[in-house]
GROMACS .gro file of C-alpha atoms in nm:
model
  256
    1SER     CA    1  -2.072  -5.477  -0.655
    2LEU     CA    2  -1.993  -5.308  -0.984
    3LEU     CA    3  -2.187  -5.575  -1.171
    4ASP     CA    4  -2.494  -5.501  -0.960
    5TYR     CA    5  -2.452  -5.130  -1.024
    6TYR     CA    6  -2.426  -5.172  -1.403
    7ALA     CA    7  -2.725  -5.407  -1.407
    8GLU     CA    8  -2.928  -5.157  -1.206
    9ILE     CA    9  -2.858  -4.883  -1.464
   10LEU     CA   10  -3.011  -5.100  -1.738
   11GLU     CA   11  -3.303  -5.205  -1.519
   12GLN     CA   12  -3.393  -4.844  -1.441
   13ARG     CA   13  -3.391  -4.750  -1.810
   14ALA     CA   14  -3.528  -5.075  -1.952
   15ASP     CA   15  -3.853  -4.930  -2.092
   16GLU     CA   16  -3.667  -4.664  -2.288
   17LEU     CA   17  -3.375  -4.880  -2.401
   18LEU     CA   18  -3.591  -5.171  -2.517
   19GLN     CA   19  -3.752  -4.937  -2.769
   20ILE     CA   20  -3.408  -4.906  -2.931
   21SER     CA   21  -3.286  -5.264  -2.906
   22LYS     CA   22  -3.332  -5.574  -2.695
   23TYR     CA   23  -2.963  -5.667  -2.728
   24VAL     CA   24  -2.693  -5.556  -2.484
   25VAL     CA   25  -2.340  -5.617  -2.614
   26VAL     CA   26  -2.073  -5.638  -2.343
   27ASP     CA   27  -1.724  -5.777  -2.297
   28ALA     CA   28  -1.633  -6.097  -2.114
   29TYR     CA   29  -1.626  -5.926  -1.772
   30PHE     CA   30  -2.007  -5.901  -1.779
   31SER     CA   31  -2.078  -6.258  -1.889
   32ARG     CA   32  -2.151  -6.373  -1.533
   33ASN     CA   33  -2.386  -6.313  -1.246
   34PRO     CA   34  -2.528  -6.099  -1.102
   35PHE     CA   35  -2.517  -5.886  -1.420
   36ILE     CA   36  -2.627  -6.129  -1.687
   37GLN     CA   37  -2.921  -6.279  -1.497
   38ARG     CA   38  -3.060  -5.941  -1.389
   39VAL     CA   39  -3.032  -5.797  -1.739
   40VAL     CA   40  -3.206  -6.099  -1.894
   41ASN     CA   41  -3.484  -6.074  -1.634
   42ALA     CA   42  -3.528  -5.708  -1.735
   43GLY     CA   43  -3.614  -5.821  -2.089
   44PHE     CA   44  -3.278  -5.787  -2.265
   45HIS     CA   45  -3.061  -6.040  -2.447
   46VAL     CA   46  -2.689  -6.034  -2.374
   47VAL     CA   47  -2.426  -6.078  -2.645
   48SER     CA   48  -2.075  -6.124  -2.512
   49ARG     CA   49  -1.750  -6.310  -2.537
   50LEU     CA   50  -1.660  -6.592  -2.298
   51ARG     CA   51  -1.329  -6.678  -2.138
   52LYS     CA   52  -1.154  -6.993  -2.253
   53ASN     CA   53  -1.195  -7.154  -1.909
   54VAL     CA   54  -1.571  -7.093  -1.898
   55SER     CA   55  -1.783  -7.378  -1.763
   56LEU     CA   56  -2.042  -7.490  -2.021
   57ARG     CA   57  -2.267  -7.796  -2.009
   58TYR     CA   58  -2.446  -8.001  -2.272
   59TYR     CA   59  -2.818  -8.053  -2.229
   60TYR     CA   60  -2.925  -8.417  -2.202
   61SER     CA   61  -3.185  -8.529  -2.459
   62GLY     CA   62  -3.174  -8.906  -2.421
   63PRO     CA   63  -3.417  -9.145  -2.249
   64GLN     CA   64  -3.497  -9.085  -1.883
   65LYS     CA   65  -3.518  -9.336  -1.599
   66SER     CA   66  -3.862  -9.424  -1.468
   67LYS     CA   67  -3.764  -9.322  -1.116
   68GLY     CA   68  -3.559  -9.045  -0.966
   69ARG     CA   69  -3.478  -8.696  -1.080
   70PRO     CA   70  -3.472  -8.645  -1.459
   71LYS     CA   71  -3.126  -8.610  -1.605
   72GLU     CA   72  -3.069  -8.255  -1.733
   73TYR     CA   73  -2.707  -8.243  -1.846
   74ALA     CA   74  -2.475  -8.462  -2.048
   75GLY     CA   75  -2.132  -8.345  -1.936
   76PHE     CA   76  -1.915  -8.040  -1.981
   77VAL     CA   77  -1.815  -7.880  -2.311
   78ASN     CA   78  -1.456  -7.923  -2.426
   79LEU     CA   79  -1.396  -7.623  -2.652
   80PHE     CA   80  -1.118  -7.805  -2.836
   81ASN     CA   81  -1.325  -8.120  -2.893
   82LEU     CA   82  -1.687  -8.027  -2.964
   83ASP     CA   83  -1.973  -8.275  -2.984
   84PRO     CA   84  -2.080  -8.292  -3.352
   85ALA     CA   85  -2.432  -8.391  -3.244
   86VAL     CA   86  -2.474  -8.048  -3.080
   87PHE     CA   87  -2.250  -7.820  -3.283
   88SER     CA   88  -2.283  -7.740  -3.652
   89ARG     CA   89  -2.029  -7.569  -3.874
   90VAL     CA   90  -2.085  -7.205  -3.974
   91GLU     CA   91  -1.950  -7.169  -4.327
   92ALA     CA   92  -1.998  -6.790  -4.338
   93LEU     CA   93  -1.750  -6.746  -4.051
   94SER     CA   94  -1.504  -7.013  -4.162
   95SER     CA   95  -1.191  -6.974  -4.374
   96PRO     CA   96  -0.876  -7.174  -4.453
   97GLN     CA   97  -0.728  -7.052  -4.122
   98THR     CA   98  -1.043  -7.069  -3.905
   99VAL     CA   99  -1.336  -7.303  -3.847
  100ALA     CA  100  -1.651  -7.173  -3.677
  101TRP     CA  101  -1.908  -7.385  -3.491
  102THR     CA  102  -2.234  -7.300  -3.319
  103GLY     CA  103  -2.457  -7.481  -3.073
  104VAL     CA  104  -2.690  -7.437  -2.776
  105VAL     CA  105  -2.551  -7.519  -2.430
  106GLN     CA  106  -2.586  -7.407  -2.069
  107LEU     CA  107  -2.377  -7.129  -1.913
  108LYS     CA  108  -2.329  -7.289  -1.573
  109VAL     CA  109  -2.233  -6.975  -1.380
  110ALA     CA  110  -2.566  -6.810  -1.470
  111GLY     CA  111  -2.782  -7.119  -1.523
  112LEU     CA  112  -2.890  -6.987  -1.864
  113LYS     CA  113  -2.945  -7.154  -2.200
  114ILE     CA  114  -2.725  -6.976  -2.453
  115ARG     CA  115  -2.611  -7.003  -2.811
  116ILE     CA  116  -2.234  -6.998  -2.847
  117VAL     CA  117  -2.008  -6.954  -3.147
  118VAL     CA  118  -1.673  -7.128  -3.119
  119ILE     CA  119  -1.402  -7.017  -3.362
  120HIS     CA  120  -1.099  -7.242  -3.392
  121GLN     CA  121  -0.779  -7.082  -3.518
  122LEU     CA  122  -0.576  -7.339  -3.713
  123ASP     CA  123  -0.200  -7.371  -3.761
  124GLU     CA  124  -0.012  -7.483  -4.072
  125LYS     CA  125  -0.098  -7.847  -3.997
  126ASN     CA  126  -0.471  -7.768  -3.955
  127LYS     CA  127  -0.451  -7.830  -3.582
  128ILE     CA  128  -0.628  -7.603  -3.335
  129LYS     CA  129  -0.387  -7.348  -3.189
  130SER     CA  130  -0.636  -7.113  -3.020
  131VAL     CA  131  -1.009  -7.067  -2.964
  132LYS     CA  132  -1.251  -6.775  -2.931
  133VAL     CA  133  -1.599  -6.812  -2.785
  134TYR     CA  134  -1.891  -6.574  -2.840
  135MET     CA  135  -2.235  -6.609  -2.682
  136SER     CA  136  -2.592  -6.482  -2.692
  137THR     CA  137  -2.878  -6.547  -2.454
  138ASP     CA  138  -3.104  -6.540  -2.762
  139VAL     CA  139  -3.068  -6.900  -2.877
  140ASP     CA  140  -3.245  -6.817  -3.206
  141GLN     CA  141  -2.997  -6.545  -3.303
  142PRO     CA  142  -2.783  -6.649  -3.605
  143ALA     CA  143  -2.415  -6.710  -3.536
  144GLU     CA  144  -2.311  -6.449  -3.792
  145GLN     CA  145  -2.511  -6.180  -3.611
  146ILE     CA  146  -2.360  -6.271  -3.274
  147VAL     CA  147  -2.003  -6.232  -3.396
  148HIS     CA  148  -2.083  -5.919  -3.596
  149ALA     CA  149  -2.253  -5.752  -3.300
  150TYR     CA  150  -1.963  -5.824  -3.067
  151ARG     CA  151  -1.703  -5.696  -3.314
  152CYS     CA  152  -1.902  -5.373  -3.360
  153ARG     CA  153  -1.887  -5.319  -2.983
  154TYR     CA  154  -1.516  -5.244  -3.006
  155GLN     CA  155  -1.585  -4.914  -3.183
  156GLN     CA  156  -1.665  -4.758  -2.846
  157GLU     CA  157  -1.306  -4.820  -2.738
  158PHE     CA  158  -1.185  -4.585  -3.013
  159ILE     CA  159  -1.427  -4.313  -2.899
  160PHE     CA  160  -1.294  -4.321  -2.544
  161ARG     CA  161  -0.933  -4.336  -2.666
  162ASP     CA  162  -0.977  -4.036  -2.895
  163GLY     CA  163  -1.169  -3.850  -2.624
  164LYS     CA  164  -0.878  -3.893  -2.382
  165GLN     CA  165  -0.610  -3.802  -2.635
  166PHE     CA  166  -0.768  -3.519  -2.833
  167SER     CA  167  -1.081  -3.370  -2.674
  168GLY     CA  168  -0.988  -3.342  -2.307
  169LEU     CA  169  -1.204  -3.622  -2.167
  170GLU     CA  170  -0.980  -3.659  -1.861
  171GLU     CA  171  -0.901  -3.290  -1.813
  172GLY     CA  172  -1.223  -3.170  -1.650
  173GLN     CA  173  -1.186  -3.031  -1.296
  174GLY     CA  174  -1.554  -3.013  -1.197
  175ARG     CA  175  -1.669  -3.193  -0.885
  176ASP     CA  176  -2.043  -3.154  -0.919
  177TRP     CA  177  -2.201  -3.447  -1.105
  178LEU     CA  178  -2.383  -3.214  -1.346
  179LYS     CA  179  -2.055  -3.047  -1.442
  180ILE     CA  180  -1.883  -3.383  -1.486
  181ASP     CA  181  -2.175  -3.509  -1.695
  182PHE     CA  182  -2.163  -3.198  -1.916
  183HIS     CA  183  -1.785  -3.224  -1.962
  184VAL     CA  184  -1.789  -3.593  -2.055
  185ASN     CA  185  -2.073  -3.542  -2.302
  186CYS     CA  186  -1.894  -3.248  -2.465
  187ALA     CA  187  -1.567  -3.439  -2.502
  188LEU     CA  188  -1.732  -3.745  -2.658
  189THR     CA  189  -1.960  -3.532  -2.877
  190VAL     CA  190  -1.658  -3.354  -3.027
  191VAL     CA  191  -1.515  -3.691  -3.135
  192ASN     CA  192  -1.845  -3.800  -3.288
  193LEU     CA  193  -1.892  -3.468  -3.470
  194ALA     CA  194  -1.540  -3.490  -3.611
  195LYS     CA  195  -1.611  -3.839  -3.739
  196ALA     CA  196  -1.943  -3.733  -3.890
  197ALA     CA  197  -1.793  -3.423  -4.056
  198HIS     CA  198  -1.516  -3.621  -4.222
  199HIS     CA  199  -1.698  -3.947  -4.301
  200LEU     CA  200  -2.062  -3.882  -4.383
  201ALA     CA  201  -1.984  -3.711  -4.714
  202VAL     CA  202  -1.778  -4.011  -4.829
  203PRO     CA  203  -1.959  -4.321  -4.968
  204ASP     CA  204  -1.949  -4.621  -4.736
  205LEU     CA  205  -1.726  -4.833  -4.959
  206GLU     CA  206  -1.473  -4.551  -5.001
  207ARG     CA  207  -1.431  -4.466  -4.632
  208GLY     CA  208  -1.092  -4.543  -4.486
  209ALA     CA  209  -0.996  -4.587  -4.123
  210PHE     CA  210  -1.107  -4.297  -3.904
  211SER     CA  211  -0.823  -4.124  -3.721
  212MET     CA  212  -0.874  -3.834  -3.482
  213ALA     CA  213  -0.497  -3.785  -3.498
  214ASP     CA  214  -0.521  -3.730  -3.874
  215ILE     CA  215  -0.795  -3.468  -3.830
  216THR     CA  216  -0.594  -3.283  -3.564
  217THR     CA  217  -0.283  -3.294  -3.782
  218ALA     CA  218  -0.474  -3.171  -4.089
  219TYR     CA  219  -0.619  -2.865  -3.913
  220THR     CA  220  -0.285  -2.782  -3.749
  221ASN     CA  221  -0.105  -2.802  -4.084
  222GLU     CA  222  -0.373  -2.594  -4.257
  223ARG     CA  223  -0.360  -2.322  -3.993
  224LEU     CA  224   0.020  -2.304  -4.013
  225ALA     CA  225   0.013  -2.287  -4.395
  226LEU     CA  226  -0.249  -2.010  -4.392
  227ARG     CA  227  -0.037  -1.817  -4.143
  228ILE     CA  228   0.264  -1.841  -4.376
  229PHE     CA  229   0.052  -1.733  -4.675
  230SER     CA  230  -0.071  -1.434  -4.476
  231ARG     CA  231   0.278  -1.323  -4.372
  232CYS     CA  232   0.409  -1.362  -4.729
  233GLY     CA  233   0.116  -1.180  -4.889
  234ILE     CA  234  -0.001  -1.486  -5.083
  235ASP     CA  235  -0.369  -1.521  -5.170
  236PRO     CA  236  -0.481  -1.858  -5.025
  237ASN     CA  237  -0.774  -1.875  -5.269
  238LEU     CA  238  -0.555  -1.902  -5.578
  239PRO     CA  239  -0.569  -2.245  -5.752
  240LYS     CA  240  -0.197  -2.298  -5.691
  241SER     CA  241  -0.239  -2.209  -5.322
  242GLN     CA  242  -0.529  -2.455  -5.291
  243GLU     CA  243  -0.311  -2.731  -5.438
  244VAL     CA  244  -0.039  -2.656  -5.185
  245LEU     CA  245  -0.293  -2.648  -4.900
  246ALA     CA  246  -0.432  -2.987  -5.001
  247GLU     CA  247  -0.081  -3.133  -5.002
  248VAL     CA  248   0.028  -2.973  -4.676
  249ARG     CA  249  -0.299  -3.057  -4.496
  250ASN     CA  250  -0.234  -3.432  -4.516
  251TYR     CA  251   0.138  -3.415  -4.441
  252ALA     CA  252   0.239  -3.666  -4.170
  253ALA     CA  253  -0.112  -3.819  -4.161
  254ARG     CA  254  -0.147  -4.175  -4.043
  255ALA     CA  255  -0.421  -4.441  -4.027
  256ALA     CA  256  -0.582  -4.521  -3.691
   0.00000   0.00000   0.00000
């Protein structure tokens, strides 16, 4: 299956990847077996988001009977009615419109102990209207780090989107795997270089939203303006020309 294939890729490169990070951040599709169990066995921790209908169980911590099999679980988790003895509120992730909770439970489909972060979205009457669930197989990982790591994962979606729209990611015609590998790397590298060239010189707090469309528009406008200057015999290095270039370069720009 695809999940086996993706897990095998991480297993084969585990020694190298674990030197970078022990955390693998994936979307909800991967939060099940065989992927999650194989990746954990390879030494990684998985951070992901769970579907609303996920089956979670409370661990039993009460007294045991003198005979028979020890009781392990204390019922299933209702995401809209959490057990306050297991879940604690996370103030750093809460707001007037949201309430965040964290606790350790079992992910039944994988048989793993996980830490989950449940975020309740509230309506005008402070009643729960929707819920989001994040998880980590590292039960000691703080709730704030789990949510932050998952939200950072979405940046890769912008790279693939910009690669398809502006750097020809889907336009390669090679059939040999080496040619395909080279083409994909070139297309994605162009996007990353564009982002680095236009963002690294700007302080972190002053950086706006990155838009590959804006960069493409800026260079197109600049080239057209320089062509007009050339045909009209205007020196583009004059202060007045530079002011016009700066204004024309950002014409029709938009935020990503």
